[in-house]
Short mmCIF file of C-alpha atoms and ligand atoms in Angstrom, two decimals:
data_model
loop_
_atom_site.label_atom_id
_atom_site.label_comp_id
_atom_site.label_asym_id
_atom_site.label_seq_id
_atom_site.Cartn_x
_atom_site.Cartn_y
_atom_site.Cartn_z
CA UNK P 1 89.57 95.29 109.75
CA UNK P 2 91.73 98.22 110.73
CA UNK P 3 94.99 97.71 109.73
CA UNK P 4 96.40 99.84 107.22
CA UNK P 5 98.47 98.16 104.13
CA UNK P 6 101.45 99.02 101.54
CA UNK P 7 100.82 98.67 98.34
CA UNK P 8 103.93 98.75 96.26
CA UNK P 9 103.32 99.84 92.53
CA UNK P 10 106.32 99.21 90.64
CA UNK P 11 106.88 99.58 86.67
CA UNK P 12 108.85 100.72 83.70
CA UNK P 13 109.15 104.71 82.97
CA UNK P 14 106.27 105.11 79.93
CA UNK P 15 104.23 102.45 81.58
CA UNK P 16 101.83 105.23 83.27
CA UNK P 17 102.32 104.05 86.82
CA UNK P 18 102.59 107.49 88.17
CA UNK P 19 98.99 108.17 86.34
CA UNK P 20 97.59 105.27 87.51
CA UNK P 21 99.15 106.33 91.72
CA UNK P 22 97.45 109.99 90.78
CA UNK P 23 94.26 108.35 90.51
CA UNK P 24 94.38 105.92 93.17
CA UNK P 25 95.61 109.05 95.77
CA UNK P 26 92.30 110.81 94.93
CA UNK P 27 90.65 108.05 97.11
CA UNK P 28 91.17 109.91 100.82
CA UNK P 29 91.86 106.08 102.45
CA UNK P 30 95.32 105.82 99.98
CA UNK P 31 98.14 108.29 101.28
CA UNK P 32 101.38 108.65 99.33
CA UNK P 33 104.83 107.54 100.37
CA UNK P 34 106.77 110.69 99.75
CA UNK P 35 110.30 109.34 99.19
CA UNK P 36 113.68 110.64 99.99
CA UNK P 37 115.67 111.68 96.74
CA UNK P 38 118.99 113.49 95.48
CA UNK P 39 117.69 113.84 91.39
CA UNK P 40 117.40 117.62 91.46
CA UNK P 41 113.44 118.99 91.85
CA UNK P 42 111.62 119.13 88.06
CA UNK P 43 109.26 121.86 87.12
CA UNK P 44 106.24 122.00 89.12
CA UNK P 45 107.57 119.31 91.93
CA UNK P 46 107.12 120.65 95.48
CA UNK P 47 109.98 119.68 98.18
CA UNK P 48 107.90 117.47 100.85
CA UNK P 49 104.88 116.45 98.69
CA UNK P 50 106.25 114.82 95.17
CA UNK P 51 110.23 114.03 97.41
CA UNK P 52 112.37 115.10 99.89
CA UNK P 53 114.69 116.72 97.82
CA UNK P 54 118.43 116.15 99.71
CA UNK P 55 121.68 116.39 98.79
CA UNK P 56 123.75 113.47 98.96
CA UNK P 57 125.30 113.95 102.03
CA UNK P 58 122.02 114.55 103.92
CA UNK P 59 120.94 111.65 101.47
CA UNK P 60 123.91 109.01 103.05
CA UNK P 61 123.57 110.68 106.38
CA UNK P 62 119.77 109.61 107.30
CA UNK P 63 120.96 105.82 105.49
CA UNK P 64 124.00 105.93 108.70
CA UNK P 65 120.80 106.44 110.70
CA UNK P 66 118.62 103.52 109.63
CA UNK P 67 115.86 106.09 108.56
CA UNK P 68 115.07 103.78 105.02
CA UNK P 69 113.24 100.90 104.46
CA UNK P 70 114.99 100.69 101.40
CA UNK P 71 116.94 102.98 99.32
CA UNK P 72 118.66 102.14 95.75
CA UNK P 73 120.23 104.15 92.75
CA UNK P 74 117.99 104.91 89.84
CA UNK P 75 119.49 106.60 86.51
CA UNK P 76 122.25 107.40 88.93
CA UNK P 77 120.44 109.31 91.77
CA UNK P 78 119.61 107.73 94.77
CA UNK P 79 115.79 106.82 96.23
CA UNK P 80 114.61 105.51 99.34
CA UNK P 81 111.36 104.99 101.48
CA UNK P 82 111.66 106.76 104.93
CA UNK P 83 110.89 104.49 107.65
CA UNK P 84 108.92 106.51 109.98
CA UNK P 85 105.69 107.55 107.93
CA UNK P 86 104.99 103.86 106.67
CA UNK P 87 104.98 102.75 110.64
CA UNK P 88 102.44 105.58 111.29
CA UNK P 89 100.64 105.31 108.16
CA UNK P 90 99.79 101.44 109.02
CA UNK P 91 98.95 101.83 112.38
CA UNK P 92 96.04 105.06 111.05
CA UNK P 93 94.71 101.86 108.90
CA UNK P 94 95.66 103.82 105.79
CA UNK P 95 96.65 102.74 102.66
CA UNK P 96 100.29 103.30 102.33
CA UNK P 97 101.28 103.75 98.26
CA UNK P 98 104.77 103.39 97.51
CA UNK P 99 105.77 103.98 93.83
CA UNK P 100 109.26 102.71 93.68
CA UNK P 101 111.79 100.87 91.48
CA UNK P 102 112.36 97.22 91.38
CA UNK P 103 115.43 96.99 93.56
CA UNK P 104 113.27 98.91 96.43
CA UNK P 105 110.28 96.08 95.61
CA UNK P 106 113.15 93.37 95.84
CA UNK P 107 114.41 94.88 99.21
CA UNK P 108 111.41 94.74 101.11
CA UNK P 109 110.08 91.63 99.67
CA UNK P 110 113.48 90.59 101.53
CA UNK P 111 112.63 92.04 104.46
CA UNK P 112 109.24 90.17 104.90
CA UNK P 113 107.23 93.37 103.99
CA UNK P 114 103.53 92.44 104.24
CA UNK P 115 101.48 94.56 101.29
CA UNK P 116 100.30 93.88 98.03
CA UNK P 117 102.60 93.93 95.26
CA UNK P 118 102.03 95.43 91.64
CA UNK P 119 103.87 95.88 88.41
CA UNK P 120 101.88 98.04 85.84
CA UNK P 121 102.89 97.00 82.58
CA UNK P 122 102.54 99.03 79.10
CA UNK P 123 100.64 97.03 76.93
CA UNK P 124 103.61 96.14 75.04
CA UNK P 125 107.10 96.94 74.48
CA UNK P 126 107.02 98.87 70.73
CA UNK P 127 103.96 101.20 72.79
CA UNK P 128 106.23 101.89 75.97
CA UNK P 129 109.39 102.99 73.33
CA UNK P 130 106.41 105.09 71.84
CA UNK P 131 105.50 106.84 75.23
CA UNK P 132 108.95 107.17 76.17
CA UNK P 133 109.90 108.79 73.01
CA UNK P 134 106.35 110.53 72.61
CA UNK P 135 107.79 112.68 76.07
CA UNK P 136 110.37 114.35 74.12
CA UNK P 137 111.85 115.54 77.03
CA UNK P 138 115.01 113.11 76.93
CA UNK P 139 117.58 113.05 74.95
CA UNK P 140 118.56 109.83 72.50
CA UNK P 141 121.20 108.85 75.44
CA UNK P 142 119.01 108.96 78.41
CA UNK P 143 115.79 107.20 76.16
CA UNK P 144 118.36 104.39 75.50
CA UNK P 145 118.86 104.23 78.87
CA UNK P 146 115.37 103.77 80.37
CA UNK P 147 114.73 101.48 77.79
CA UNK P 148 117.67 99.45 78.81
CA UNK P 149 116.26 99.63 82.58
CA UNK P 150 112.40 99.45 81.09
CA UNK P 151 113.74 95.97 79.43
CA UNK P 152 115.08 94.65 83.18
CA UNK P 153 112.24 95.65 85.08
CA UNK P 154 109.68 93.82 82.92
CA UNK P 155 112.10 90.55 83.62
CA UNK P 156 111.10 91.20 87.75
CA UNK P 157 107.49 91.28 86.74
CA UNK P 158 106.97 87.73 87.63
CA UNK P 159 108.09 88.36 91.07
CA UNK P 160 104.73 90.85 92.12
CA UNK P 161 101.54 89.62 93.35
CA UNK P 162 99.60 91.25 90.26
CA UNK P 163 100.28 92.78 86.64
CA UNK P 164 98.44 95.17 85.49
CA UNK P 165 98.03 95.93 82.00
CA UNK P 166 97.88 99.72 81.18
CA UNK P 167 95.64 99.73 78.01
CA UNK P 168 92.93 101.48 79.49
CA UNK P 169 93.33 103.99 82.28
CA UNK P 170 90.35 103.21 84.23
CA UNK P 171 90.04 99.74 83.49
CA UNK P 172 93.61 99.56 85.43
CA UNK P 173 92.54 101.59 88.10
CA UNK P 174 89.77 99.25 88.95
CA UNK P 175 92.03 96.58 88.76
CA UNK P 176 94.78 97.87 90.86
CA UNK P 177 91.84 99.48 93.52
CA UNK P 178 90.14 95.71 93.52
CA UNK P 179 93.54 93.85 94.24
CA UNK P 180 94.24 96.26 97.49
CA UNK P 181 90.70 95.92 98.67
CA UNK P 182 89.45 99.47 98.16
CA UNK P 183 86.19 98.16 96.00
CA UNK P 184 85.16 95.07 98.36
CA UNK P 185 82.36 96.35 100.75
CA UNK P 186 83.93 94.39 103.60
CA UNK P 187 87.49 96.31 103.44
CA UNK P 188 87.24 98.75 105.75
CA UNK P 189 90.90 100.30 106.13
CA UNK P 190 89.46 103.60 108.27
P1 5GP L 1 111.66 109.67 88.93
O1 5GP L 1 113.00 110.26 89.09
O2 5GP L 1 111.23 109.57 87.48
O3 5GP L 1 110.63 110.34 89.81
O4 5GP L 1 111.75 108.16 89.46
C1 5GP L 1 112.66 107.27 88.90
C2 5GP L 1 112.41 105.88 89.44
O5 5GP L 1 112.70 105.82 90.84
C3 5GP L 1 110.95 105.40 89.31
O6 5GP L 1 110.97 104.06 88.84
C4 5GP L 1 110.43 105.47 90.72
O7 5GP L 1 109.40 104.53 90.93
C5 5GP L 1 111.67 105.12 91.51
N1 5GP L 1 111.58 105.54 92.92
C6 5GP L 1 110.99 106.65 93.42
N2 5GP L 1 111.09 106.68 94.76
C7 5GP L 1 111.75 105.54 95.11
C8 5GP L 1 112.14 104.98 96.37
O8 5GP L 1 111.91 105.51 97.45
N3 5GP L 1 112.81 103.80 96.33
C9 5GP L 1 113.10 103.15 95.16
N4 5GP L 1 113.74 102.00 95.23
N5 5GP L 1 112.74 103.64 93.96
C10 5GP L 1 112.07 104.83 93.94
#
């Protein structure tokens, strides 16, 4: 088999989903979908690799031209998976990781998106208002509100192919990494 796949990963802020995409990007068959955003760069992220850091008028610009997938507002800034790379991606039989919001998940589930679906779940909801506050990099305002948006997304959760419960870091590596074929001898997406 050598067609490359998505794999949407989808979850609540605090639920570790962007440890768990780390992980899974060390394996040289999974490349990352670097999405389009106008939330302003955070220490240490690099324009290109982590987002395409645009302003929104570049931001509305390349949606006049088609260029997303899917885009949506998060925490009032808006997100969205460029077109072009996951057509090039599939076709190099890669694994094509998109770490995006429930709206985006909704959106191409819409559009008839083939790929395997996952929501990574905290292991419950008194230990994801423990991460989230454990960060201590928000203030009470902004915690309140990605609990608010932690408490819808876990209502979509139904919707995905798999949960995964973060408990155990490598435990839900292997899970996710078994549920988009990278651990099965006869997957061969190179
Ligand atoms: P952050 O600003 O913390 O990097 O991301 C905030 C939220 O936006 C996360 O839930 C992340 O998964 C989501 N997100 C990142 N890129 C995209 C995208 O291209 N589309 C959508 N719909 N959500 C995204």
């Amino acid at each position: 088999m050598n067609a490359g796949r998505m794999l949407v990963v989808s979850g609540p802020s605090g639920s570790g989903k962007s440890t768990i995409c780390k992980r899974l990007l060390q394996d040289p068959r999974v490349v990352f979908s670097v999405s389009a955003t106008t939330r302003k760069p955070r220490p240490g992220e690099v324009d290109g690799r982590d987002y395409y850091f645009l302003s929104v008028e570049d931001f509305r610009q390349k949606i006049a031209e088609g260029a997303f997938l899917e885009h949506a507002e998060v925490f009032g800034n808006l997100y969205g998976t460029l077109r072009a790379p996951l057509a090039e991606a599939k076709a190099r039989g890669h694994i094509y990781l998109l770490e995006i919001d429930v709206q985006g998940a909704n959106q191409l589930r819409a559009l008839g998106e083939e790929g395997v679906y996952i929501f990574i779940t905290p292991p419950d909801f008194e230990e994801l208002k423990r991460r989230l506050a454990g960060r201590g990099t928000e203030s009470p305002e902004v915690l309140q509100r990605r609990l608010h948006k932690a408490e819808d997304e876990m209502r979509e959760r139904h919707r995905y192919d798999h949960i995964v419960i973060n408990d155990d870091l490598d435990r839900a590596v292997a899970e996710v990494r078994q549920h988009v074929g990278l651990d099965t001898a006869s997957t061969e997406v190179r």
